[in-house]
Coordinates of C-alpha atoms and ligand atoms in Angstrom, one line a residue:
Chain A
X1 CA 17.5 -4.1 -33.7
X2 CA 19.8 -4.9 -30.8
X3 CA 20.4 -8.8 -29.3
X4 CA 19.1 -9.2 -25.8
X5 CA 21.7 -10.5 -23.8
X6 CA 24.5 -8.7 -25.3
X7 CA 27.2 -6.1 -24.5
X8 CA 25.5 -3.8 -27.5
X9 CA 22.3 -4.1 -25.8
X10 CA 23.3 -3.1 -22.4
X11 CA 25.7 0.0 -23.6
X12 CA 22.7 1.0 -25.6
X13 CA 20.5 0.9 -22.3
X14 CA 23.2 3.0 -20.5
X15 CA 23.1 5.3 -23.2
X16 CA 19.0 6.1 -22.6
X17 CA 19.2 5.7 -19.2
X18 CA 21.4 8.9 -19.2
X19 CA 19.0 10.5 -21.2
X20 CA 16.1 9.9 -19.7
X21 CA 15.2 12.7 -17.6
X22 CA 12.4 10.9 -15.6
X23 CA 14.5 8.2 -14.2
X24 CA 17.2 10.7 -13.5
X25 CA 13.9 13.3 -10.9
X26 CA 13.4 9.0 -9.8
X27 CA 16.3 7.8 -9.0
X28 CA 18.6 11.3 -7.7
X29 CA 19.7 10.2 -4.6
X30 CA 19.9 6.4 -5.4
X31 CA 23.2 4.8 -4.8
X32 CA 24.1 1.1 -5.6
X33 CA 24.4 -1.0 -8.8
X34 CA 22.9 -4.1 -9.9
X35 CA 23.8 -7.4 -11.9
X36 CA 20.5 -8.4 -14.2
X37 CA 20.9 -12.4 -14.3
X38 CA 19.4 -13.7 -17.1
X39 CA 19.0 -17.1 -16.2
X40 CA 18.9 -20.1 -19.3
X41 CA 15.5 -20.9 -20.9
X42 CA 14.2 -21.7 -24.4
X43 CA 17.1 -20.3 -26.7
X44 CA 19.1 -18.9 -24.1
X45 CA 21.7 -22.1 -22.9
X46 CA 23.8 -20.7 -20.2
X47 CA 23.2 -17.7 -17.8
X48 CA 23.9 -14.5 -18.8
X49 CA 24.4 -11.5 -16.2
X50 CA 24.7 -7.6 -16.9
X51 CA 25.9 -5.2 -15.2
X52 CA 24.8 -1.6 -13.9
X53 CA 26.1 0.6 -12.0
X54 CA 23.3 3.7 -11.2
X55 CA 24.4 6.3 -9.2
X56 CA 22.3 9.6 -8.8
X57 CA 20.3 8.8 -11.4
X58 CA 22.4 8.6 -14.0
X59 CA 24.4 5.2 -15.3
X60 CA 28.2 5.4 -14.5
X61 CA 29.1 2.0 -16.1
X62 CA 27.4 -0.5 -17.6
X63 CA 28.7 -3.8 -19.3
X64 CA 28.4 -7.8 -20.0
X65 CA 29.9 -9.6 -17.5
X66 CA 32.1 -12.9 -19.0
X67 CA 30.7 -15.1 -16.1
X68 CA 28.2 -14.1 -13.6
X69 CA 30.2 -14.5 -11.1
X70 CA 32.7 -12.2 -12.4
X71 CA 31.7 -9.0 -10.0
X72 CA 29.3 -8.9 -7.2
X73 CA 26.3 -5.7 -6.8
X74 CA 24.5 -4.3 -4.1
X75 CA 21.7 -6.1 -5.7
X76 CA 20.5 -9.0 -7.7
X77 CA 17.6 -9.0 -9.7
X78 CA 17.3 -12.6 -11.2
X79 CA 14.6 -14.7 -13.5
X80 CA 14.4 -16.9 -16.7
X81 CA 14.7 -15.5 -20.3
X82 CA 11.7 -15.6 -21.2
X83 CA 10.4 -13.6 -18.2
X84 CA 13.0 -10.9 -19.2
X85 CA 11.6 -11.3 -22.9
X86 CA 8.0 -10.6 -21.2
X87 CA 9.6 -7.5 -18.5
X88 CA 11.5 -5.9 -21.9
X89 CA 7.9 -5.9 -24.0
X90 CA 6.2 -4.5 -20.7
X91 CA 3.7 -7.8 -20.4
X92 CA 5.0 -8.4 -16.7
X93 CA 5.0 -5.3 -14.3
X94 CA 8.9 -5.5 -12.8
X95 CA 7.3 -5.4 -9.2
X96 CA 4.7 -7.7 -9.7
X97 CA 7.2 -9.7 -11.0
X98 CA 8.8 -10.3 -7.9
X99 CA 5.4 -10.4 -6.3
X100 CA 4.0 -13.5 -8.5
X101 CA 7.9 -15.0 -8.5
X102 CA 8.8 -14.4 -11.7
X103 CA 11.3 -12.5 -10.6
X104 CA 13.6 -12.7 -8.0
X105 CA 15.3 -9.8 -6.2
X106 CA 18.6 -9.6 -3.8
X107 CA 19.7 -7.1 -2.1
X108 CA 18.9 -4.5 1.1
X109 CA 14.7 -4.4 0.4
X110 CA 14.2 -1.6 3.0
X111 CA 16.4 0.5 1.1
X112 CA 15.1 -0.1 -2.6
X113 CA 11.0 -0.1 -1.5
X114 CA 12.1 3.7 -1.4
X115 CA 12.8 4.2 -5.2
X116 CA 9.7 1.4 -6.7
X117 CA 9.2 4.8 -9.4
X118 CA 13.0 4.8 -10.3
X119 CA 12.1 1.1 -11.0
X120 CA 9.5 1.9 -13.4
X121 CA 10.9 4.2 -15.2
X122 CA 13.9 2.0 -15.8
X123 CA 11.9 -0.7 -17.6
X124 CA 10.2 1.9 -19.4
X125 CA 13.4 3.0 -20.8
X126 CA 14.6 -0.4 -21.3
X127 CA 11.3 -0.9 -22.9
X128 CA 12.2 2.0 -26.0
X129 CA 15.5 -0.3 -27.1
X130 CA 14.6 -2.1 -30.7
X131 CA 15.2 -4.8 -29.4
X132 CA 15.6 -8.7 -30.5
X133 CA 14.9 -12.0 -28.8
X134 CA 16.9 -14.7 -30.3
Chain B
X1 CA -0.7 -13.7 -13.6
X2 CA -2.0 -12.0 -10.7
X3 CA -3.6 -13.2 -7.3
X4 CA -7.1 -12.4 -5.3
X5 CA -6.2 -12.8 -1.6
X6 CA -9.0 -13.0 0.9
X7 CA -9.2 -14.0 4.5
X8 CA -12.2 -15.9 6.0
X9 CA -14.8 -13.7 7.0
X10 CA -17.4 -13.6 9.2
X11 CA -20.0 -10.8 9.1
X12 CA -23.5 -9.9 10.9
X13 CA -25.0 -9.7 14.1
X14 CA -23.3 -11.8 16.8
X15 CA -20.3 -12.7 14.7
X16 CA -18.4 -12.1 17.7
X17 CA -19.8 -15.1 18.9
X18 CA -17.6 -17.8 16.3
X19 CA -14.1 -16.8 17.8
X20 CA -16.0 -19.5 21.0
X21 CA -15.8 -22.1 18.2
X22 CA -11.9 -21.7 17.3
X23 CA -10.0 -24.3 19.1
X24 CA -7.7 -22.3 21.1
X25 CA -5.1 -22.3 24.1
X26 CA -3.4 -18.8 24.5
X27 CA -4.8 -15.5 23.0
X28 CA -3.2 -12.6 22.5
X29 CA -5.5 -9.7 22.0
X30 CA -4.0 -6.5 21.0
X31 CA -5.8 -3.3 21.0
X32 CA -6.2 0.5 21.1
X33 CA -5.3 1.7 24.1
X34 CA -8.5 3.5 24.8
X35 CA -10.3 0.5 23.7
X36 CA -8.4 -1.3 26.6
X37 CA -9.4 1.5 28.7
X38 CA -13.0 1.3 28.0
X39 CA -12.9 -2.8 28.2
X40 CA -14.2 -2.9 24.7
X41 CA -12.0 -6.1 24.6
X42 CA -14.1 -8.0 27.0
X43 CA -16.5 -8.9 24.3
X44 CA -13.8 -10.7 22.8
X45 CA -12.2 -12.3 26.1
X46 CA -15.5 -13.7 27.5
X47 CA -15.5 -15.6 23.8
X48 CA -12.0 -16.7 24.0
X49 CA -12.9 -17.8 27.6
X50 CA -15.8 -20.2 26.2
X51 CA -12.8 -21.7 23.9
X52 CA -10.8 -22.3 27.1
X53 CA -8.2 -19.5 25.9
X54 CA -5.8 -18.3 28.7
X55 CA -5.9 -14.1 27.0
X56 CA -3.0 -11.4 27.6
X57 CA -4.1 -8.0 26.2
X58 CA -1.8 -6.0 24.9
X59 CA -3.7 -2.6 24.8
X60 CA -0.7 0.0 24.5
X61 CA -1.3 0.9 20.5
X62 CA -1.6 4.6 20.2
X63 CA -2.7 6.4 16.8
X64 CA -0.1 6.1 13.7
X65 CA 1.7 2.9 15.6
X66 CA 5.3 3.2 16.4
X67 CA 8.1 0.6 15.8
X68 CA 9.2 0.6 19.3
X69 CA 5.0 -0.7 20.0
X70 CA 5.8 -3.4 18.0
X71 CA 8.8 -4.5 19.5
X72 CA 7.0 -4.4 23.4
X73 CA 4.0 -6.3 21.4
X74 CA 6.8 -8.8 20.0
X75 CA 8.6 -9.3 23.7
X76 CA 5.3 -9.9 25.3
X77 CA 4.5 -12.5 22.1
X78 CA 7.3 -14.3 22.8
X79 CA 7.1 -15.0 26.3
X80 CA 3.7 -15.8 26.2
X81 CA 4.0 -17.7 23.2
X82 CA -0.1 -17.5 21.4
X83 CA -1.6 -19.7 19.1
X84 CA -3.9 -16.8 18.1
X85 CA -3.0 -13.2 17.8
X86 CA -6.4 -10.9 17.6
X87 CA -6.2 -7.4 16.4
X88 CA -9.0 -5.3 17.8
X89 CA -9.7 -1.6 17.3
X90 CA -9.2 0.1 14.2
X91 CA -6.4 0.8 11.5
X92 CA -3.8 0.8 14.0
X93 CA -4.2 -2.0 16.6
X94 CA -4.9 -4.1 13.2
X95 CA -1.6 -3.3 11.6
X96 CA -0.2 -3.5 15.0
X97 CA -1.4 -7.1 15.3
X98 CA 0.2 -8.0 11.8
X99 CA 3.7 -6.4 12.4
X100 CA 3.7 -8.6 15.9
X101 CA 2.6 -11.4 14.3
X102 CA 5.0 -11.5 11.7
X103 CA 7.9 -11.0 14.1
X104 CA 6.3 -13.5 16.5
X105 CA 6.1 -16.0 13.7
X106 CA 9.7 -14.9 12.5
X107 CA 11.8 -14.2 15.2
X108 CA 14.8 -14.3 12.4
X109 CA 13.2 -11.1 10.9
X110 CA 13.3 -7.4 11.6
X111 CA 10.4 -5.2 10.6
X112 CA 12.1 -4.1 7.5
X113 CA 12.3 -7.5 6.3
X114 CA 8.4 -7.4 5.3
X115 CA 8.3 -6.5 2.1
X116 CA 5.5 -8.5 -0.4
X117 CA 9.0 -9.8 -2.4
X118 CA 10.2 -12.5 -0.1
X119 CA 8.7 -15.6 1.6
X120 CA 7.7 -15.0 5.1
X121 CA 5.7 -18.9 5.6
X122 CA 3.6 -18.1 8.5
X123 CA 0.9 -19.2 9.9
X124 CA 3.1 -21.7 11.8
X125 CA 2.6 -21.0 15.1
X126 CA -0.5 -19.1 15.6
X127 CA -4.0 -18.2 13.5
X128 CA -4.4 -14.2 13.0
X129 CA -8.3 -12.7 13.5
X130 CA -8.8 -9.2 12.7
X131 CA -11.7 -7.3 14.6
X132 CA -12.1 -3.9 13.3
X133 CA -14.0 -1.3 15.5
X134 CA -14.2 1.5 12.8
X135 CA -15.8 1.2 9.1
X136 CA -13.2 2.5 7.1
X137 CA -9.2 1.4 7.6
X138 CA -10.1 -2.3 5.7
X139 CA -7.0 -3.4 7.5
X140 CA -9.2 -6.2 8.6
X141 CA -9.1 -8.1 5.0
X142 CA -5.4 -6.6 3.2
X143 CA -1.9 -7.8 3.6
X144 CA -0.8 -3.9 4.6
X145 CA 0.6 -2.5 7.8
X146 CA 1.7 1.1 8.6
X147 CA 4.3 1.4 11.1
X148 CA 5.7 4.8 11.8
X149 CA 9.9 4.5 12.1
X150 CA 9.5 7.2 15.0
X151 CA 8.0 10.4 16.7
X152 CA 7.4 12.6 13.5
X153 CA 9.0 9.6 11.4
X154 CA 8.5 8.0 7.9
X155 CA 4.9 6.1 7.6
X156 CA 6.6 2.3 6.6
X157 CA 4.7 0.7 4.5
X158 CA 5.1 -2.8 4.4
X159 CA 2.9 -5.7 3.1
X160 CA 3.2 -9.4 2.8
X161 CA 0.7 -11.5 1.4
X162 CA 1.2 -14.3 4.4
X163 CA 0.0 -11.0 6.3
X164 CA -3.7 -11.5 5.5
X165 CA -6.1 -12.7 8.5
X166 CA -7.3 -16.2 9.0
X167 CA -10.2 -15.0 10.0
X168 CA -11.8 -11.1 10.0
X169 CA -14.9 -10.9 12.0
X170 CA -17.0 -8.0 10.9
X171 CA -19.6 -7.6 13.9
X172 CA -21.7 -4.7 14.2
X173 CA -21.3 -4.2 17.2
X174 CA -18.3 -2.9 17.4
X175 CA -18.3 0.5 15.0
X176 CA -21.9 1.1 16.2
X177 CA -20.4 4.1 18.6
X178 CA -18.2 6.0 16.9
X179 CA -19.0 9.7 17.0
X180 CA -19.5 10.8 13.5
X181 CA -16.2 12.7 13.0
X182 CA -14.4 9.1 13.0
X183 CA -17.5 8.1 11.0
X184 CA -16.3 10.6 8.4
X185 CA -13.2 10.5 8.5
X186 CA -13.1 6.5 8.6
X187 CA -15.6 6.5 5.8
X188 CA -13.3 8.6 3.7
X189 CA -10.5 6.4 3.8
X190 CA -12.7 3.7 2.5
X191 CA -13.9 5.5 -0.7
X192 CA -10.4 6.8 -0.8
X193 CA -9.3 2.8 -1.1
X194 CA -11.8 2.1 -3.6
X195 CA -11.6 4.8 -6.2
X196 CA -7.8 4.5 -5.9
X197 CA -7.8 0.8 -6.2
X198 CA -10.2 1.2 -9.5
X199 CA -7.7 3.4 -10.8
X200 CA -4.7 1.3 -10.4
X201 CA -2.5 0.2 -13.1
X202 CA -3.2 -3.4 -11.2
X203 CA -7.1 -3.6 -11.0
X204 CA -8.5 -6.6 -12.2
X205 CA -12.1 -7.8 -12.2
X206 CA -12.0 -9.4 -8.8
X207 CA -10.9 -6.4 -7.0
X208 CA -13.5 -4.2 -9.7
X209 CA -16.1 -5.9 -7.8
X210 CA -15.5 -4.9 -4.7
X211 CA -14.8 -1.7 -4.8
X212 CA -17.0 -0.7 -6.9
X213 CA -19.6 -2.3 -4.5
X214 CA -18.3 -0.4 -1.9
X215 CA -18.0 3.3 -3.6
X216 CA -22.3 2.2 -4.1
X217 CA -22.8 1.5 -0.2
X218 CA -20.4 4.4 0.9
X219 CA -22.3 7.3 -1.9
X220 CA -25.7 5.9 -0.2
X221 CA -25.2 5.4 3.5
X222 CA -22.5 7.4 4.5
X223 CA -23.9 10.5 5.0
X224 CA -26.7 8.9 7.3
X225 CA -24.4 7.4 9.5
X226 CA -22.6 10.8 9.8
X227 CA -25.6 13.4 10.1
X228 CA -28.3 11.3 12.1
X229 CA -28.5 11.6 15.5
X230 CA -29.6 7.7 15.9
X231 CA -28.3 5.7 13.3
X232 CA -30.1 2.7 12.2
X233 CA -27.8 -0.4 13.0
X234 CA -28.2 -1.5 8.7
X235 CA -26.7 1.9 8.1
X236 CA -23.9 0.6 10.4
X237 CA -23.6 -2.9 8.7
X238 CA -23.6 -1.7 5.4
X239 CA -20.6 0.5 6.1
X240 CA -18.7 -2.1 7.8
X241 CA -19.1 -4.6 5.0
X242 CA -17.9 -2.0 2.3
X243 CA -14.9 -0.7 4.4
X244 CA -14.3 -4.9 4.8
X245 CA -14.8 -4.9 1.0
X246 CA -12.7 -1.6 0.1
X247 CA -9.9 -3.4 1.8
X248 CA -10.2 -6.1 -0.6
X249 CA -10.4 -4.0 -3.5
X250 CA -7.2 -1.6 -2.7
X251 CA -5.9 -4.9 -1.0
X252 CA -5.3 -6.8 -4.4
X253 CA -5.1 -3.9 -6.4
X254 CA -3.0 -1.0 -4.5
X255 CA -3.9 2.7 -3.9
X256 CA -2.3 5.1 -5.5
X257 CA -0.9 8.8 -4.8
X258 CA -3.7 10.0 -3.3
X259 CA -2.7 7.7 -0.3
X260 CA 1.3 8.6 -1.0
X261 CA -0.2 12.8 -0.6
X262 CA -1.8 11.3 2.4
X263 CA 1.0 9.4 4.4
X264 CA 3.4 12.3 3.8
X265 CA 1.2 14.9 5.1
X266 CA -0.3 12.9 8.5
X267 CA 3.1 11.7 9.1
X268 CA 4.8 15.0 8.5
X269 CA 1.6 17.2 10.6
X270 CA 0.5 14.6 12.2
X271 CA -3.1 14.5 10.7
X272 CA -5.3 11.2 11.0
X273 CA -5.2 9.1 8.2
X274 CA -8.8 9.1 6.8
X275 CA -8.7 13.1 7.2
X276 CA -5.5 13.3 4.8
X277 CA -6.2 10.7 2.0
X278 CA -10.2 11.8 1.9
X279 CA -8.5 15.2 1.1
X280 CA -5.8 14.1 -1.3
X281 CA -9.0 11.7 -2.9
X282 CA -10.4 14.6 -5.4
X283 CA -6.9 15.6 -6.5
X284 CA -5.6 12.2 -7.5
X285 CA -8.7 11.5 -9.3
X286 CA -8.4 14.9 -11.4
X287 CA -4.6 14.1 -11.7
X288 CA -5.6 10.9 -12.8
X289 CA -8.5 10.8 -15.2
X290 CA -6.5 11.4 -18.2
X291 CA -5.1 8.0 -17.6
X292 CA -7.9 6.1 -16.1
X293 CA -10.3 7.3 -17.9
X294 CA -11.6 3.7 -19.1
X295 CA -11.1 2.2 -15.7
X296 CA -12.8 5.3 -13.7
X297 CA -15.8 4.5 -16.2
X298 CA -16.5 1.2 -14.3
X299 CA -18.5 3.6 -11.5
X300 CA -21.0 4.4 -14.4
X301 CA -23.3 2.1 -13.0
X302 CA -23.8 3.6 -9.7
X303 CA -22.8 7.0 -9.7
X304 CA -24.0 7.8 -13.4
X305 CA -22.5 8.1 -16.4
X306 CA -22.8 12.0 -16.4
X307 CA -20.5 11.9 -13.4
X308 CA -17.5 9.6 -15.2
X309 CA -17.5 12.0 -17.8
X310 CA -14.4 13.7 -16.7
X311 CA -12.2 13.7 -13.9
X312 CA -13.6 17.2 -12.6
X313 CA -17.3 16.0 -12.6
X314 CA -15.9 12.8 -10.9
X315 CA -13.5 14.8 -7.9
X316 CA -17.0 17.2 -7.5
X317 CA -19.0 14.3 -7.0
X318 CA -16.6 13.8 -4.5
X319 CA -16.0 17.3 -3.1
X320 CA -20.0 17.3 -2.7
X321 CA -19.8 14.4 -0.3
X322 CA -17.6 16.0 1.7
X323 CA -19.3 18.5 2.0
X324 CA -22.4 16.8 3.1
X325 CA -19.8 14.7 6.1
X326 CA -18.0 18.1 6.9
X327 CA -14.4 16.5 5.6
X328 CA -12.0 19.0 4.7
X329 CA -10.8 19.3 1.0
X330 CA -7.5 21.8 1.0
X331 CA -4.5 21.5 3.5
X332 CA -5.3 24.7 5.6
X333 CA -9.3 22.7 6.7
X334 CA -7.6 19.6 7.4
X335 CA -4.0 20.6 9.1
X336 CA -4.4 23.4 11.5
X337 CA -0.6 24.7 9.9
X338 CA 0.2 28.4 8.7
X339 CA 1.3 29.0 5.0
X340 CA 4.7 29.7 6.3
X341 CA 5.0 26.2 8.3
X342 CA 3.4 24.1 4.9
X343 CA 6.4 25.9 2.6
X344 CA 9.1 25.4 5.0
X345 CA 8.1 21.4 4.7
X346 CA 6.9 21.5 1.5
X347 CA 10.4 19.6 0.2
X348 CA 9.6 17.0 3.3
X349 CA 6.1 16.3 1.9
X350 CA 7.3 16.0 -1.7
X351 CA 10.4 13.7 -0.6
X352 CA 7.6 11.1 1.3
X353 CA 5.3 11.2 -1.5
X354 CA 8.0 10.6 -3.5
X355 CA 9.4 7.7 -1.5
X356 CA 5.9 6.0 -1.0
X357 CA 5.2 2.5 -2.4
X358 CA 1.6 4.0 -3.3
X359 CA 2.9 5.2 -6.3
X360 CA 3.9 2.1 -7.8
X361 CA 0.9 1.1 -9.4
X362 CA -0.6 4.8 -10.1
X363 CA -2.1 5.0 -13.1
X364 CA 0.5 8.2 -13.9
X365 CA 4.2 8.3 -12.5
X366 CA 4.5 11.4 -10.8
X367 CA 7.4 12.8 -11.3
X368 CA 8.6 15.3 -8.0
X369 CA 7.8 18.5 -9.8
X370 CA 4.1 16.7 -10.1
X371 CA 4.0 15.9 -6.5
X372 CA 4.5 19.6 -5.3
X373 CA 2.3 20.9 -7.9
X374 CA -0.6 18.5 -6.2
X375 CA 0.4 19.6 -3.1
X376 CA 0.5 23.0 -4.0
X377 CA -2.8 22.9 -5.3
X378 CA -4.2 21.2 -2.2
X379 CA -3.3 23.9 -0.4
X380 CA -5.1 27.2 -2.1
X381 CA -8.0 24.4 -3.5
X382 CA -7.2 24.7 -7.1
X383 CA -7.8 22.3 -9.5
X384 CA -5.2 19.6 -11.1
X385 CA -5.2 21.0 -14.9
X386 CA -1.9 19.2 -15.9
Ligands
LIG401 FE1 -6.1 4.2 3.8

């Protein structure tokens, strides 16, 4: 079982990311990389923000940043822990996430309505990590 | 957590009539340029007039709607400055009257900027009424517009929720001369909308309702309104209140690739809407089924349970319909394109399809191999078998 929000459990989402072969037909011609803000609720105390870069559909880089505002990304995509806790165990649907609020997204939104499938497919992978909510 | 989102409506005989009763100082009407041409819209300006509206018609909006309409539409907002926007004709003038709205409301925004994932807030300025003409686009009652970036361009699809009518006024009146190939065709985008909008990954038991309503009234009444040569005005009604409530169904539920097939193809060949996605309707139920096999069982009631069996006894039921309206069901019927013309695009079609928010909510995720396999199959007529 991996944390979530950890440097192990983004590496480890990298890592399936690049294996997934779905994503990859998704995503081929999508540029621009994106900071996942996990923002404080329940046991989570102080924002946490990841980092991905996803080019081509593959992940060139992927880490925990020290403090979000460490790096800036194309785009943002922001809510509370326990949202993510809900997006990760596939009870909220990441677009009608943003759609009902839950979510948040920043970022060039004529560009990124293009690839909704890429976004799918990337909770789904994110969905397959063992992972633990503290 | 999820949302129904309706406008207003009022339906029947002489609903025309209410717009008199909406407090109102400038209209702006926009329509279908050979609605303008006709003077369909006078119905709705000697109404306005009774409410002591000053009018401007905008009646330039051609088939598949261009971006540069909507700027003309947005200029000619502006300067006039309406507290009611009216969209009058059918898919197009409707969508029209949303993207101007939205950009009259917003003059911060561009077009791009209406995507259902950021707050628009309007209904500041003026009240939106949608009048449709046709039975079929449901335009009238969803948050959806299709604008098309440019001669041959991408189909944008854009959506807000803010985007949904105060009011839609379903009158008979208004679809009771259409010819009967834009009775087919309009009527096949409709069941189209429903059967998708059942399939979706996001159906829930408001949107159920109507479409499943509507897939009833469009089995039992389009066909009469097609093939008679006088068709009873309930025929009519019927039809009209089903497209209205096909929109609502697809409107809080989504389509799904059977509309993304459809928006490649028209924009790519230039087809009409209805003709494309009533084609594309067969294959993304058979592509489907294996997925939506519990939520495709909901039609049980009205089209048997025999029928919801599988997804080639549902897609027949289908193919039979069409056969009965005379709507085409592979790409050579419906796009008057040689083999050599469909390959050389083929890439094109799969790229859109591929691009289309449609997908989203699908009850599969196509992947692109998927897409020109459907495609493929549309062609020659074969059945979807993977
Ligand atoms: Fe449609």
């Amino acid at each position: 079982m991996v944390k979530f929000p950890s440097q192990e459990w983004i590496e480890q989402f990298k890592e399936k990311v690049n294996q997934n072969a779905a994503y990859e037909d998704a995503a081929k011609s999508w540029e621009g990389d994106f900071i996942f803000l996990v923002e404080p609720d329940g046991a989570l105390t102080a924002p946490v923000a990841l980092y991905m870069d996803l080019f081509h559909g593959k992940c060139r880089d992927a880490k925990m940043l020290a403090t979000p505002d460490e790096k800036s990304a194309a785009y943002t995509y922001q809510g509370p822990y326990s949202n993510w806790k809900k997006l990760i165990n596939k009870e909220i649907d990441p677009i009608q996430g943003m759609m009902t609020g839950k979510f948040k997204l920043k970022g060039n939104m004529m560009k990124i309505m293009r690839y909704t499938r890429a976004a799918k497919e990337l909770i789904n992978t994110a969905s397959t990590i063992p992972t633990e909510f503290p | 957590m999820w949302f129904f989102t309706s406008p207003k409506i009022v339906f029947g005989s002489g609903a025309v009539e209410f717009l008199a009763s909406l407090p109102t100082k400038k209209a702006m009407i926009v329509c279908d340029r050979f609605l303008a041409e006709r003077g369909t819209h006078q119905v709705i300006v000697e109404q306005l007039a009774k409410a002591g509206a000053k009018v401007e018609v905008f009646g330039q909006v051609e088939p598949e709607p261009h971006i540069a309409t909507v700027e003309a539409g947005v200029k000619l907002a502006r300067s006039f400055e309406p507290d009611m926007i009216v969209g009058l004709g059918g898919g197009s003038a409707m969508d029209m009257a949303k993207a101007i709205y939205a950009l009259y409301e917003r003059p911060d925004l561009t077009i791009y900027d209406i995507t259902p994932i950021v707050e628009l807030n309007l209904h500041q300025k003026a009240r939106l009424i949608q009048v449709p003409t046709t039975s079929g686009t449901g335009s009238e009652t969803t948050w959806a517009t299709i604008i098309t970036e440019g001669e041959g361009g991408r189909k944008l699809e854009l959506a807000h929720r803010d985007l949904v009518a105060d009011w839609a006024v379903l009158d008979p009146m208004f679809p009771s001369s259409m010819p009967p190939k834009l009775t087919a065709d309009t009527g096949a985008d409709a069941l189209a909308h429903s059967i998708e909008s059942i399939s979706s990954e996001w159906a829930n038991p408001f949107s159920d309702a109507m479409g499943v309503k509507a897939v009833d009234t469009i089995f039992r009444y389009l066909p009469k309104a097609v093939k008679g040569d006088h068709v009873p005005p309930e025929v009519r009604e019927e039809l009209h209140l089903a497209a209205a409530m096909a929109g609502l169904s697809f409107g809080n539920a989504q389509v799904g690739v059977g509309h993304a097939l459809g928006h490649a193809l028209g924009s790519v060949f230039k087809v009409p809407h209805g003709r494309t996605v009533g084609l594309f309707l067969p294959y993304h139920i058979e592509y489907n089924f294996s997925a939506a096999r519990e939520k495709l069982g909901r039609l049980a009631p009205v089209l048997g349970d025999s029928t919801v069996r599988n997804g080639r006894d549902l897609a027949g039921k289908v193919r039979a319909l069409w056969d009965q309206i005379g709507m085409a069901k592979t790409i050579p019927e419906c796009a008057k394109i040689t083999e050599k013309e469909f390959e050389e695009k083929l890439p094109l079609l799969v790229e859109r399809a591929d691009s289309s928010t449609c997908v989203v909510s699908n009850p599969r995720i196509p992947s692109s191999q998927e897409l020109e396999r459907i495609f493929r199959a549309a062609w020659s007529g074969a059945p979807i078998d993977f």
